[in-house]
Amino acid sequence: MNKVLDFQSIMLSLQHFWADQGCLIWQPYYSQVGAGTYNPATALRVLGPEPWNVAYIEPSIRPDDARYGENPNRMQMHYQFQVILKPDPGNPQEIYLRSLQSLGIDPHRHDLRFVEDNWESPSLGAWGLGWEVWLDGQEITQFTYFQQAGGRLCDPVSVEMTYGLDRIAIALQRVRGFQEIRWNSSITAGDVNLQAEQEHSRYYFEIADVTRLHQMFDLYEQESAACLEKGLVLPAHDYVLKCSHTFNVLDSRGAIGVTERQAYFGRMRELSRRVADAYIEQRQRLEFPWLGESTGTAVPLSLAGKPSVAPPTMSVAAPFLLEIGTEELPAADLDNLIGQLRERIPALLGELRLDHGPIRVMGTPRRLIVQVDDLSSSQPDQEQVIKGPPADRAFDLLGSPTKAGEGFARSRGVSVQDLEVREIDGGRYVVATVRQAGRPTPAVLAEALPGLLAALRVDKSMRWNSTNVYFSRPLRWLLALYGSAVIPFEFAGLSSDRLTRGLRFVEPESFAVDSIPAYFDALEAQGILLDISKRQELIRTKVAALAVEVGGSIQDDLALLAEVTNLVEAPAALCGSFDPAHLKLPREVLISVMKKHQRYFPVEKDGRLLPYFITVTNRSRSDARESELVVEGNEHVIRARFADADFFVREDVKHSLPDFLPRLGTLTFQTRLGSMLDKVHRVTRVVRDLTVQLGFGADEAAIAARAAELCKADLATHMVVEMTSLQGVMGRYYALRSGEREAVAQAIFEHYLPRFAGDILPQSRAGLVVGLADRLDTLLGLFAAGMAPTGARDPFAQRRAALGVVQGLIAHDLDFDLRRVLGDVVAPSLPIPAGEDVQQACLLFIIERLRNLLLEQGGHYDVIDAIMAAQGHNPASAARATRQLAAWVSRPDWNTILPAYARCVRITRDLEVRYPVDPVAFGEVEERQLFAALERAEQAPRRPGAVDDFLSAFLPMIPVINRFFDTVLVMAEDASLRQNRLGLLQRITSLAGGVADLSKLEGF
Amino acid sequence: MNKVLDFQSIMLSLQHFWADQGCLIWQPYYSQVGAGTYNPATALRVLGPEPWNVAYIEPSIRPDDARYGENPNRMQMHYQFQVILKPDPGNPQEIYLRSLQSLGIDPHRHDLRFVEDNWESPSLGAWGLGWEVWLDGQEITQFTYFQQAGGRLCDPVSVEMTYGLDRIAIALQRVRGFQEIRWNSSITAGDVNLQAEQEHSRYYFEIADVTRLHQMFDLYEQESAACLEKGLVLPAHDYVLKCSHTFNVLDSRGAIGVTERQAYFGRMRELSRRVADAYIEQRQRLEFPWLGESTGTAVPLSLAGKPSVAPPTMSVAAPFLLEIGTEELPAADLDNLIGQLRERIPALLGELRLDHGPIRVMGTPRRLIVQVDDLSSSQPDQEQVIKGPPADRAFDLLGSPTKAGEGFARSRGVSVQDLEVREIDGGRYVVATVRQAGRPTPAVLAEALPGLLAALRVDKSMRWNSTNVYFSRPLRWLLALYGSAVIPFEFAGLSSDRLTRGLRFVEPESFAVDSIPAYFDALEAQGILLDISKRQELIRTKVAALAVEVGGSIQDDLALLAEVTNLVEAPAALCGSFDPAHLKLPREVLISVMKKHQRYFPVEKDGRLLPYFITVTNRSRSDARESELVVEGNEHVIRARFADADFFVREDVKHSLPDFLPRLGTLTFQTRLGSMLDKVHRVTRVVRDLTVQLGFGADEAAIAARAAELCKADLATHMVVEMTSLQGVMGRYYALRSGEREAVAQAIFEHYLPRFAGDILPQSRAGLVVGLADRLDTLLGLFAAGMAPTGARDPFAQRRAALGVVQGLIAHDLDFDLRRVLGDVVAPSLPIPAGEDVQQACLLFIIERLRNLLLEQGGHYDVIDAIMAAQGHNPASAARATRQLAAWVSRPDWNTILPAYARCVRITRDLEVRYPVDPVAFGEVEERQLFAALERAEQAPRRPGAVDDFLSAFLPMIPVINRFFDTVLVMAEDASLRQNRLGLLQRITSLAGGVADLSKLEGF
């Protein structure tokens, strides 16, 4: 084993490595930046068409990651090493892996993986797709193909690699945390940086002055804009960076509210966009001076040799194999692509008229495989009859071909003699019978395969090279064998060949295969399992076995299992442990960290977590020594992550939950709606009001009120600031620790329910009511502030909020007049006016969610619309009514019920006046009978909004109505007679009031 | 020749070099800093006792150096490489020079020099002594021994080296400017940084918003203070850096006035001081954890071997040689030290009773040499007679010794028998004769030499190692030979030896000498001229010869010649040329650049500059090829410097001089006194007033008024912002280019005169008056603002201003009542009240300068005081009167004149009433005679303030006065008689009114 590099040697080595790759070695930026990406050497140079290859160290400042120096690898400052390769050299992953080896990281002894990660910088208006690179479970690099920057498409795409130098050093030197990193032979990183960590942490979390920082932000923004007005790119960018850092400090200080965040991002993004535009314009004015130059060490686009130009031919059916070699695909994309291929391949072969045997589609993160047995050697021959001009125009009266006839024959490649005359659609036409010989399969496939690949689609796709082809991740090789011959085609700059690649780091990594069996043999020899279900089963078995070894078991989690299956080619499982002391953390926290962050399987026993985790890796040339290294690495990661959670919880429980309330005062909910504390006050008022209206008992009302007071307190806790998804969970946890009643704690948790589609709903009415008050305040408040969602834009998740309102009410079957609550309770509590039009818009928005929900549940749109029109403002009642009406509509006698009611409506609906009914004034017996029936119906006992009650009452009237219309002339000459009759019918139509507008129904 | 390093390789190589020296390799700071010094790795780590060795790159931002990318080597961002060695390793210069060699700089082919430079950072409260390192005339490194930082003494001292990487690259790659620096194989520094230079230049000079930047400064200051209150060092320091950068931008924007600058520095220094205190306190709390560790590669304090412990002995006189080896001494210190040695050595040898032959004291920048011929081998023996107690107390009546006698004998080391009795001063005492054997010279010298060295003093001295000895620059070796033997002693951690060092880069650099002649031979062989006058003569000859070669000559400049002589050991001269196009720049600019910045001799012909310069270097193993390199380097430097001046003038003459006036509005003169434009308005008003009072003709008044309007306009020009010493010079130049009258231009120039002691004075009355108005406004204004100078503190040079007032008035012999002008003209024009007490304080301050001036001119203090008391407010008149009075005082009959006048004064001076004189009431004839004499004297024609006129008129009264006192009883019983006589005498004393207060004279 070589001498282990010290920290400064790691930095110098990487610079030498990338200098040797033709990169310009650049310097850290003179501004506090969250990442090397913000350095203009990245943020600007990735824009525009010019080539650019650069590498530099960037000490990166992330106030949010400050941990008082207590976390092993999370610090307010970490050392990044940033590399930009533009354009894509074709093999950036391989160059990158060599750079790790140059540092002494032996990939045979470690677990190195590319784990899907999509990167986005809202303040830079930039995003890209790529991976986190994991070393033994630890993220050591962010690897991204830049798709957009400054709001502009990147063309060409840049490859960005951002190394986390501290973490690499920790792993290389096998130390327990950043403090122990040996910087040089006598000084550690702790020696030189621990004090800074402690001090800056205090500054960012406790001392930074919110008012002054807000002022700084404004000044920077103005100064940036002033620079842009004069066309100055770099000074403007500098101020964007200062805005960004200042925002980050405000954020870690807890002074940025949810809705304010968007506004801040918007301001920064706008500046970034203008900076980007100005930069590109400037380079254009200079005529892109670097365009001619070749920099860096681009490898030719096609790594494979030239394809053999002519497709081979065969005489008998043979197997076909297509391997699409990729850089690591996201787990979901892999499933999706396999699905598409399974659907598309048989269809394609059908279209191509190629007979075939069984088809198998398989895949791993690095390859998609299509295997077709017995693919016929060519298409069958085919005859086609082509219609020509009418016979009398193709031949003259003497039967000789005319010019038209000759022309048609020539155009179809037949002789005039071979034209025939046929009767088609009652006319007589000449026809040519064209015989097409079936083409050999290789030629057909060579033509068809590019189209197959081009048609594959994923949710988020990307470009990487000058072909600007879109795919999930870059394609790096194409293997296409028919029998043992290559089907030659090109796609995305690649030429198909017989070359494949093995498992990373297992020799040989790249090799040619003579035949399809040889291909499968070779991959199998390396342990690669191409079949997803086999891989999944193997993983399940291995994980379960390891769990048993430590005396526990694994709870089923199909999503996790499926994801993990798509992350490896040759699965192995390893079990690591963590300090049992961490088990005192809330279970949700532990599980969330293990599954979401690390894709670990938690180990349980009797419903309680054990201090173990199981991780799935690719196999290596495994021996105990090596797994030990990998396990050690993973344990380091989980230790750091749990230490982080520990840190948060420890900090948090220094205070009781109510202690956090004042800090909500510095958390802006929305500029015009005030702070989060203001919101809590409003919610509490609204809850008090609602519990009275809903007739809660004193105890339940007290629970709801207390829960309302505390419902947002956990937003100011470290743990929630760090993992927003734990809001409510931590609220409950901290409430219990603060001595609140169980029911209050539960209501705090429940008021967030449902958090996502398919989530559980609040069980307690207290939780329900707090959630309602919270959501209605948000909805009406944002509508009043002019921030209603538009089109596809819903940045504050108002749709989900409205849906939550509706789902909760339905689940509790709670009658609740939204119209009234918005108008009488919520609107008056807001600090800004929310007039009737705003209330109406908000109500309609909620009703629209209700409508969608009912539609999703299988309701028919006309039934739903009929109910919505009458009682959409009361979702539980509306849902009930919808079910009832749906049943009525499907009754066999519905076609007698609806028409009877409809007749009453149609004749009266355009009237602008309601006429009184005078029983004495009726002329005909049928009138009187109808009036009597009406009075009976009106007196029938009815529950508000109930369709059943209404229609049951209406049912006896139907024959009377029909008779009435048969015998009585409603539109009598005599006005008083006529108005009396219309009044009678109006009262009948009123029976449906508050229940349904039946005119919305089909057949009305 | 090896491959020339590209820029990034230079950076990497230096990092490797210093890593190999044990330095921690650190990173650039995440803040805009003017120099690597501001990085906490320097600014803080140099504080306190802990060792620290670090090296890092620092891209440094200096808005003031922005040149729109047009200057070859002056940029708003340059790349520094910073090294800190703490403590001093003993040979930092040598390590540094090796680092240059590691970059491929061959010291045999270049001129490498250490040129005195004292570094100070007012905002950091830091200073140190050291050098600029010149490579062929170009400053490539700042090399400093830190004496103080954050207002605290540095103990131990740190060695700081700050490389200018861009300039090193320019020299190494032999390119013409930063734009052409090859960063890597395909990209130049211009490619990546030119745009930034252009944009940031525009931002700093044209766009930065002054109001917003002022706000930022205030916010940063407050935030820093908030951090300090909580004991946070690094966050506080970060904000100091932001203050500093913001200040720099404001400054380059021209928004910081002369007096405001001090206030800003004060604010930043105060913060820096608090940061430093907090840092040291923090490290102390941690118990200085690095104190135990040895870092870096310290060489042992004493480079020489152990001294032979016992001094040698000799039997005959022998020559003595002392060489004090130093790092490069400042030119003035070298002269000073040689002077001290010339005085001290003979005195010392006398004190030591050592006979000697001729003494020679010589020196070069790297050594002080004392050579003594025929130094006797030992002190002569010595007899000393010591007086004891009276004889009758030492011996009893019987002649036997008493206890007292025995005690005395014992105390002097003689036996009682050897005591003698002698008559001394009329008494009889016992005496002891003590014989002291002369000690051998080596022992005497070994004892005395440390004291000799310790007593040497220079104006600015420094410490460098743990001995904390102060000297001009570090002592690095001591050679002390007596004959051929070493005189062993220790000083400042060094042991004397027979080792000396040769000329840098000439082999051997360090060697032992057997004898004194061998020493001289060896140095001479390397071309070192130890004798200053010989060196000077050689330089003069060489420079003159080179000037003749290009058809010109050199104007005598003894100061420059003396300085240059002290910068080299083995002089050589080289002639370089520059683009004649630069000759259109003002002569003062060219000369100033060549002499002050570069120590070049300008070449002239017929009073006009030629496009050549001559530089003096150390000899190297010269051939044409090498001088060519050195000349090329020097030409590059002067090109860059002239380009800079060209740039400024070109920018400036885009506008006429009056165009600059509005910008003075943004230049704060002093917060309470308003902007520089306000000041100009005041000065103009005052000038108009004065020209009326002084009876200027219309034309002269118009000239003065116009000059007043424009007198400060050049402060807003680039050239003056850059070289403040050119203020007035550029004003005159730009005025002429703007079409102003010659006399106006001249008055603008002259109003600054005198600029320094010995400078010329204004010739025109217009220039004089504008200067007076300007200075009086400054003086009274600052006094009114409470900013009068105190003790040694005179940050706004008010002493010089007051002296200027006085000198100008005297030179023009212009009667001018300062009291009246301050009260009636200047005070009313100020924006703040300047009441009588303030006016009085200001007047006294000016009079004090006048007094000092007259004293310096040889006046006697009593004469001066006599005049000051009566007419100090009118300096010209006072000066005249002083000369006259001095003449009178030295007249042989003065002892009759003064007493006569004095008698009149003494008898009346305590009266509080002035009595009227009634000629009718005189009783005696002598009274009437005296009155008649008085009336004649009073009627004699007299010029105001003239001593001659007064005393000439008084002279005839003397006998009359004497007679009067002899015969008349002034203090008569009769009150009216008495008062009449007193009134008469009072009128006599009044004759001196406004002329002198003769009571201040000696003998009064």
CSV table of N, CA, C and O in Angstrom, one decimal, chain A residues 8 11 16 25 27 30-32 45 183 192 195 199-200 202-203 208-209 212 215 219-220 222-223 230 233-235 238-239 242 282 290, chain B residues 8 11 16 25 27 30-32 45 183 191-192 195 199-200 202-203 209 212 215 219-220 222-223 230 233-235 238-239 242 282 290:
chain,number,residue,atom,x,y,z
A,8,GLN,N,-3.4,18.3,1.7
A,8,GLN,CA,-2.9,19.3,0.7
A,8,GLN,C,-2.3,18.5,-0.5
A,8,GLN,O,-2.4,19.0,-1.6
A,11,MET,N,-5.2,17.7,-2.8
A,11,MET,CA,-5.5,18.9,-3.6
A,11,MET,C,-4.5,19.1,-4.8
A,11,MET,O,-4.9,19.3,-5.9
A,16,HIS,N,-2.8,18.3,-10.6
A,16,HIS,CA,-1.9,17.8,-11.6
A,16,HIS,C,-2.7,16.8,-12.6
A,16,HIS,O,-2.5,16.9,-13.8
A,25,ILE,N,-6.0,25.1,-14.9
A,25,ILE,CA,-6.2,25.1,-13.4
A,25,ILE,C,-6.5,26.5,-12.9
A,25,ILE,O,-5.7,27.4,-13.1
A,27,GLN,N,-8.6,29.2,-10.0
A,27,GLN,CA,-8.5,29.5,-8.5
A,27,GLN,C,-9.9,29.6,-7.9
A,27,GLN,O,-10.8,29.9,-8.6
A,30,TYR,N,-13.3,34.7,-5.2
A,30,TYR,CA,-13.1,35.7,-4.1
A,30,TYR,C,-14.4,36.1,-3.4
A,30,TYR,O,-14.6,37.2,-3.0
A,31,SER,N,-15.3,35.2,-3.4
A,31,SER,CA,-16.6,35.5,-2.8
A,31,SER,C,-17.1,34.2,-2.1
A,31,SER,O,-16.7,33.1,-2.4
A,32,GLN,N,-18.0,34.4,-1.1
A,32,GLN,CA,-18.5,33.3,-0.4
A,32,GLN,C,-19.5,32.6,-1.4
A,32,GLN,O,-20.5,33.2,-1.7
A,45,ARG,N,-18.9,30.2,-17.9
A,45,ARG,CA,-18.2,29.5,-19.0
A,45,ARG,C,-19.0,28.3,-19.6
A,45,ARG,O,-18.7,27.9,-20.7
A,183,TRP,N,-3.8,17.4,7.4
A,183,TRP,CA,-3.6,18.4,6.3
A,183,TRP,C,-2.2,18.3,5.7
A,183,TRP,O,-2.0,18.3,4.5
A,192,VAL,N,-6.7,23.7,12.1
A,192,VAL,CA,-6.9,25.0,11.4
A,192,VAL,C,-8.3,25.4,11.1
A,192,VAL,O,-8.6,26.6,10.9
A,195,GLN,N,-12.1,25.9,14.9
A,195,GLN,CA,-12.5,27.2,15.5
A,195,GLN,C,-13.5,27.9,14.5
A,195,GLN,O,-14.5,28.5,14.9
A,199,GLU,N,-17.3,29.1,15.3
A,199,GLU,CA,-17.7,30.5,15.2
A,199,GLU,C,-18.7,30.8,14.2
A,199,GLU,O,-19.7,31.5,14.4
A,200,HIS,N,-18.4,30.3,13.0
A,200,HIS,CA,-19.4,30.6,11.9
A,200,HIS,C,-20.7,30.0,12.2
A,200,HIS,O,-21.8,30.5,11.9
A,202,ARG,N,-22.1,29.6,15.1
A,202,ARG,CA,-22.8,30.6,16.0
A,202,ARG,C,-23.2,31.8,15.3
A,202,ARG,O,-24.4,32.2,15.5
A,203,TYR,N,-22.4,32.3,14.4
A,203,TYR,CA,-22.8,33.5,13.7
A,203,TYR,C,-24.1,33.2,12.8
A,203,TYR,O,-25.0,33.9,12.9
A,208,ALA,N,-26.2,36.5,13.3
A,208,ALA,CA,-26.4,37.3,12.1
A,208,ALA,C,-27.7,38.1,12.3
A,208,ALA,O,-28.7,37.6,12.6
A,209,ASP,N,-27.5,39.4,12.0
A,209,ASP,CA,-28.7,40.3,12.2
A,209,ASP,C,-29.6,40.3,11.0
A,209,ASP,O,-29.2,40.7,9.9
A,212,ARG,N,-30.2,43.7,9.1
A,212,ARG,CA,-29.1,44.2,8.3
A,212,ARG,C,-28.9,43.3,7.1
A,212,ARG,O,-28.5,43.8,6.0
A,215,GLN,N,-31.1,44.2,4.4
A,215,GLN,CA,-30.7,45.4,3.8
A,215,GLN,C,-29.5,45.1,2.8
A,215,GLN,O,-29.5,45.6,1.7
A,219,LEU,N,-29.3,45.9,-1.2
A,219,LEU,CA,-28.2,46.7,-1.8
A,219,LEU,C,-27.5,45.9,-2.9
A,219,LEU,O,-27.2,46.5,-4.0
A,220,TYR,N,-27.3,44.7,-2.6
A,220,TYR,CA,-26.6,43.8,-3.6
A,220,TYR,C,-27.4,43.7,-4.9
A,220,TYR,O,-26.9,43.8,-6.0
A,222,GLN,N,-29.7,45.7,-6.0
A,222,GLN,CA,-29.7,47.0,-6.7
A,222,GLN,C,-28.4,47.2,-7.5
A,222,GLN,O,-28.3,47.7,-8.6
A,223,GLU,N,-27.3,46.9,-6.8
A,223,GLU,CA,-26.0,47.1,-7.4
A,223,GLU,C,-25.8,46.2,-8.6
A,223,GLU,O,-25.2,46.6,-9.6
A,230,LYS,N,-25.5,48.6,-17.4
A,230,LYS,CA,-24.3,49.1,-18.2
A,230,LYS,C,-23.6,48.0,-18.9
A,230,LYS,O,-22.5,48.1,-19.4
A,233,VAL,N,-21.0,42.2,-17.0
A,233,VAL,CA,-21.4,40.9,-16.6
A,233,VAL,C,-20.8,40.4,-15.3
A,233,VAL,O,-21.5,40.0,-14.4
A,234,LEU,N,-19.5,40.5,-15.2
A,234,LEU,CA,-18.8,39.9,-14.0
A,234,LEU,C,-19.1,40.7,-12.7
A,234,LEU,O,-19.4,40.1,-11.7
A,235,PRO,N,-19.1,42.0,-12.7
A,235,PRO,CA,-19.5,42.7,-11.5
A,235,PRO,C,-20.9,42.4,-11.1
A,235,PRO,O,-21.3,42.2,-9.9
A,238,ASP,N,-20.9,39.0,-9.5
A,238,ASP,CA,-20.4,39.1,-8.1
A,238,ASP,C,-21.5,39.4,-7.1
A,238,ASP,O,-21.6,38.8,-6.1
A,239,TYR,N,-22.3,40.3,-7.5
A,239,TYR,CA,-23.4,40.7,-6.6
A,239,TYR,C,-24.5,39.7,-6.5
A,239,TYR,O,-25.1,39.6,-5.5
A,242,LYS,N,-23.3,37.5,-3.9
A,242,LYS,CA,-23.5,38.1,-2.6
A,242,LYS,C,-24.9,38.0,-2.1
A,242,LYS,O,-25.2,37.7,-1.0
A,282,GLN,N,-22.0,39.1,-25.0
A,282,GLN,CA,-20.7,39.6,-25.0
A,282,GLN,C,-19.7,38.7,-25.8
A,282,GLN,O,-18.9,39.2,-26.6
A,290,TRP,N,-13.0,31.4,-28.8
A,290,TRP,CA,-12.4,30.1,-28.5
A,290,TRP,C,-12.9,29.0,-29.4
A,290,TRP,O,-12.6,27.8,-29.2
B,8,GLN,N,-0.1,28.2,-14.7
B,8,GLN,CA,-0.6,27.3,-13.6
B,8,GLN,C,0.5,26.4,-13.1
B,8,GLN,O,0.5,26.0,-11.9
B,11,MET,N,2.3,28.3,-10.3
B,11,MET,CA,1.5,28.2,-9.1
B,11,MET,C,1.7,26.8,-8.4
B,11,MET,O,2.0,26.8,-7.2
B,16,HIS,N,4.5,23.2,-4.3
B,16,HIS,CA,5.3,22.1,-4.0
B,16,HIS,C,6.6,22.5,-3.2
B,16,HIS,O,7.0,21.9,-2.2
B,25,ILE,N,-0.1,24.1,3.0
B,25,ILE,CA,-0.6,24.7,1.8
B,25,ILE,C,-2.1,25.1,2.0
B,25,ILE,O,-2.9,24.2,2.2
B,27,GLN,N,-5.6,27.8,1.2
B,27,GLN,CA,-6.3,28.2,0.0
B,27,GLN,C,-6.6,29.7,0.0
B,27,GLN,O,-6.6,30.4,1.1
B,30,TYR,N,-12.2,33.5,0.8
B,30,TYR,CA,-13.5,33.6,0.2
B,30,TYR,C,-14.0,35.0,0.2
B,30,TYR,O,-15.2,35.2,0.4
B,31,SER,N,-13.2,36.0,0.2
B,31,SER,CA,-13.6,37.3,0.3
B,31,SER,C,-12.7,38.2,-0.6
B,31,SER,O,-11.5,37.8,-0.8
B,32,GLN,N,-13.2,39.3,-1.1
B,32,GLN,CA,-12.3,40.2,-1.8
B,32,GLN,C,-11.3,40.8,-0.9
B,32,GLN,O,-11.7,41.6,0.0
B,45,ARG,N,-3.0,34.5,12.1
B,45,ARG,CA,-2.0,33.5,12.6
B,45,ARG,C,-0.6,34.1,12.9
B,45,ARG,O,0.2,33.5,13.6
B,183,TRP,N,-1.3,30.7,-19.7
B,183,TRP,CA,-1.8,30.1,-18.5
B,183,TRP,C,-1.6,28.5,-18.5
B,183,TRP,O,-1.1,27.9,-17.6
B,191,ASP,N,-7.0,35.7,-22.3
B,191,ASP,CA,-8.2,35.0,-22.6
B,191,ASP,C,-9.2,34.9,-21.5
B,191,ASP,O,-10.4,35.1,-21.6
B,192,VAL,N,-8.7,34.6,-20.3
B,192,VAL,CA,-9.6,34.4,-19.2
B,192,VAL,C,-9.8,35.6,-18.3
B,192,VAL,O,-10.9,35.6,-17.6
B,195,GLN,N,-11.5,40.4,-20.0
B,195,GLN,CA,-12.8,40.9,-19.9
B,195,GLN,C,-13.1,41.4,-18.4
B,195,GLN,O,-13.7,42.4,-18.2
B,199,GLU,N,-14.3,45.1,-17.2
B,199,GLU,CA,-15.6,45.3,-16.6
B,199,GLU,C,-15.4,45.8,-15.2
B,199,GLU,O,-16.1,46.7,-14.7
B,200,HIS,N,-14.5,45.2,-14.4
B,200,HIS,CA,-14.4,45.7,-13.0
B,200,HIS,C,-13.8,47.1,-13.0
B,200,HIS,O,-14.1,47.9,-12.1
B,202,ARG,N,-14.5,49.4,-15.1
B,202,ARG,CA,-15.6,50.3,-15.3
B,202,ARG,C,-16.4,50.4,-14.0
B,202,ARG,O,-16.9,51.4,-13.6
B,203,TYR,N,-16.6,49.2,-13.4
B,203,TYR,CA,-17.4,49.2,-12.2
B,203,TYR,C,-16.8,50.1,-11.1
B,203,TYR,O,-17.4,51.0,-10.6
B,209,ASP,N,-22.1,52.5,-6.9
B,209,ASP,CA,-23.0,53.5,-6.3
B,209,ASP,C,-22.4,53.9,-4.9
B,209,ASP,O,-22.4,53.1,-4.0
B,212,ARG,N,-24.9,53.5,-1.9
B,212,ARG,CA,-25.1,52.1,-1.5
B,212,ARG,C,-23.8,51.6,-0.8
B,212,ARG,O,-23.9,50.8,0.2
B,215,GLN,N,-23.5,52.6,2.7
B,215,GLN,CA,-24.5,51.9,3.5
B,215,GLN,C,-23.9,50.5,3.8
B,215,GLN,O,-23.9,50.0,4.9
B,219,LEU,N,-23.1,48.8,7.4
B,219,LEU,CA,-23.7,47.5,7.8
B,219,LEU,C,-22.6,46.5,8.2
B,219,LEU,O,-22.7,45.8,9.2
B,220,TYR,N,-21.6,46.4,7.4
B,220,TYR,CA,-20.5,45.5,7.7
B,220,TYR,C,-19.8,45.8,9.1
B,220,TYR,O,-19.5,45.0,9.9
B,222,GLN,N,-21.2,47.3,11.6
B,222,GLN,CA,-22.1,47.0,12.7
B,222,GLN,C,-22.1,45.5,12.9
B,222,GLN,O,-22.1,45.0,14.1
B,223,GLU,N,-22.1,44.7,11.8
B,223,GLU,CA,-22.1,43.3,11.9
B,223,GLU,C,-20.8,42.8,12.6
B,223,GLU,O,-20.8,41.9,13.4
B,230,LYS,N,-19.9,39.1,20.8
B,230,LYS,CA,-20.1,37.7,21.2
B,230,LYS,C,-18.8,36.9,21.2
B,230,LYS,O,-18.9,35.7,21.3
B,233,VAL,N,-14.4,35.6,16.5
B,233,VAL,CA,-13.2,36.2,15.8
B,233,VAL,C,-13.3,36.2,14.3
B,233,VAL,O,-13.3,37.3,13.6
B,234,LEU,N,-13.5,35.1,13.7
B,234,LEU,CA,-13.5,34.9,12.3
B,234,LEU,C,-14.6,35.6,11.6
B,234,LEU,O,-14.4,36.3,10.6
B,235,PRO,N,-15.8,35.5,12.1
B,235,PRO,CA,-16.9,36.2,11.4
B,235,PRO,C,-16.7,37.7,11.5
B,235,PRO,O,-16.9,38.5,10.5
B,238,ASP,N,-14.1,38.6,8.9
B,238,ASP,CA,-14.7,38.6,7.6
B,238,ASP,C,-15.4,39.9,7.2
B,238,ASP,O,-15.2,40.4,6.1
B,239,TYR,N,-16.0,40.5,8.2
B,239,TYR,CA,-16.7,41.8,7.9
B,239,TYR,C,-15.7,42.9,7.9
B,239,TYR,O,-15.9,43.9,7.2
B,242,LYS,N,-14.7,42.9,4.4
B,242,LYS,CA,-15.7,43.5,3.6
B,242,LYS,C,-15.7,45.0,3.7
B,242,LYS,O,-15.8,45.8,2.7
B,282,GLN,N,-8.5,34.0,22.6
B,282,GLN,CA,-9.0,32.7,22.3
B,282,GLN,C,-7.9,31.6,22.3
B,282,GLN,O,-8.1,30.5,22.9
B,290,TRP,N,-0.4,24.9,19.7
B,290,TRP,CA,0.7,24.6,18.8
B,290,TRP,C,2.1,24.9,19.3
B,290,TRP,O,3.1,24.7,18.6
